[in-house]
């Protein structure tokens, strides 16, 4: 019998210590017509129920009703059921919904593929970074079977949240100044007043009032997963959608946009005769985040609830997402949507060139005021970014 050859010991894998950098400035290289973009198209969805448990369905979809003007958004703060992730959620729910969709035996059960898979929030951070000197992010990426999976660096976010909540309050606050926790609450309270679980046409005024008076909670969510593209790069993005303005078209109809609505709160502007440039500037800067967030999932309408400094709802204004870049161009010009799109397209191309080796974890970091995104290898494997369940699912394909 031939003698068994001793198996050759694998050389220890050496992590590359190389750091690669992408400079955001100068922005003029991103000006001009925007890179080709595809209208986002929903490919899957899922819900979190009232215990924040995952469900393969649309049970947490809500419908918009106009909230009562004059409502105090601080009301009910003491009863707020606030959900915050204690464990790293990674991309697990998004991938679960993709597996569910692929296994359902309708005609669209082909593999749902893209160059990048991530939460919408990561792309919002990337897209808006060119116009925010204070922008900072920390993410992890890994390449698996040709797709780059990108997630938030959960430990660093949890640490900065903890630091923020232990910060002492300001010594001499403005009399109307509210604590940070309250400012987070009233965004959700605005949603409670504006969303009901059944179409308004089949809901009685008494039922609507009962929903509006219910305890505010952010446990339940409905998330839409869309396929989209920036220039040559395809993406699968998952994110929360607040509500519907009308019925959702059947999933077989991919040409009609879903009439999602994004709800936002903002401090009311002074009356026109007292408005100063800086008031408009502050609001239009805020619109960049609203636009990017909604644009990425193809949410066509944004309803802004204006509030006083102390949180009383004083007015509503509806914006068409696709009209916002033009509005700001004609206004203060403080951001340019084409630059955001071109920057994101270039950045994704560069990231593809960095995240090249399978079985590696890369960190993708933008430090505040640095203006430079740095990518380096930080570990082996997939770092939990791609769930084990999903790795097996792809292996079995
Ligand atoms: P506002 O955006 O009106 O302040 P979303 O708008 O994304 O649907 O989120 C709903 C609300 O959650 C927000 O309402 C805000 O109150 C809270 N929220 C979301 N992201 C937050 C963040 N990064 N920090 C603090 N609050 C946040
Ligand atoms: Mg939301
Ligand atoms: Mg919202």
mmCIF file of C-alpha atoms in Angstrom, residues 19-23 116 233 344-356 364 372-376:
data_model
loop_
_atom_site.group_PDB
_atom_site.id
_atom_site.type_symbol
_atom_site.label_atom_id
_atom_site.label_comp_id
_atom_site.label_asym_id
_atom_site.label_seq_id
_atom_site.Cartn_x
_atom_site.Cartn_y
_atom_site.Cartn_z
ATOM 1 C CA UNK A 19 -5.022 50.616 4.549
ATOM 2 C CA UNK A 20 -6.713 51.947 1.431
ATOM 3 C CA UNK A 21 -8.133 55.449 1.349
ATOM 4 C CA UNK A 22 -10.856 57.226 -0.584
ATOM 5 C CA UNK A 23 -10.963 60.993 -0.329
ATOM 6 C CA UNK A 116 -23.858 44.674 -2.711
ATOM 7 C CA UNK A 233 -23.211 48.434 -9.407
ATOM 8 C CA UNK A 344 -21.921 56.761 -4.184
ATOM 9 C CA UNK A 345 -21.364 55.109 -7.579
ATOM 10 C CA UNK A 346 -17.619 55.923 -7.522
ATOM 11 C CA UNK A 347 -17.290 54.888 -3.908
ATOM 12 C CA UNK A 348 -18.962 51.506 -4.504
ATOM 13 C CA UNK A 349 -16.611 50.866 -7.437
ATOM 14 C CA UNK A 350 -13.634 51.675 -5.241
ATOM 15 C CA UNK A 351 -14.974 49.452 -2.428
ATOM 16 C CA UNK A 352 -15.263 46.561 -4.905
ATOM 17 C CA UNK A 353 -11.552 47.002 -5.577
ATOM 18 C CA UNK A 354 -10.756 46.822 -1.839
ATOM 19 C CA UNK A 355 -13.031 43.986 -0.713
ATOM 20 C CA UNK A 356 -11.606 41.428 -3.120
ATOM 21 C CA UNK A 364 -14.878 50.653 6.320
ATOM 22 C CA UNK A 372 -11.355 60.169 4.018
ATOM 23 C CA UNK A 373 -12.860 56.686 4.067
ATOM 24 C CA UNK A 374 -10.384 54.019 5.125
ATOM 25 C CA UNK A 375 -10.664 50.318 4.372
ATOM 26 C CA UNK A 376 -8.522 47.605 5.859
#
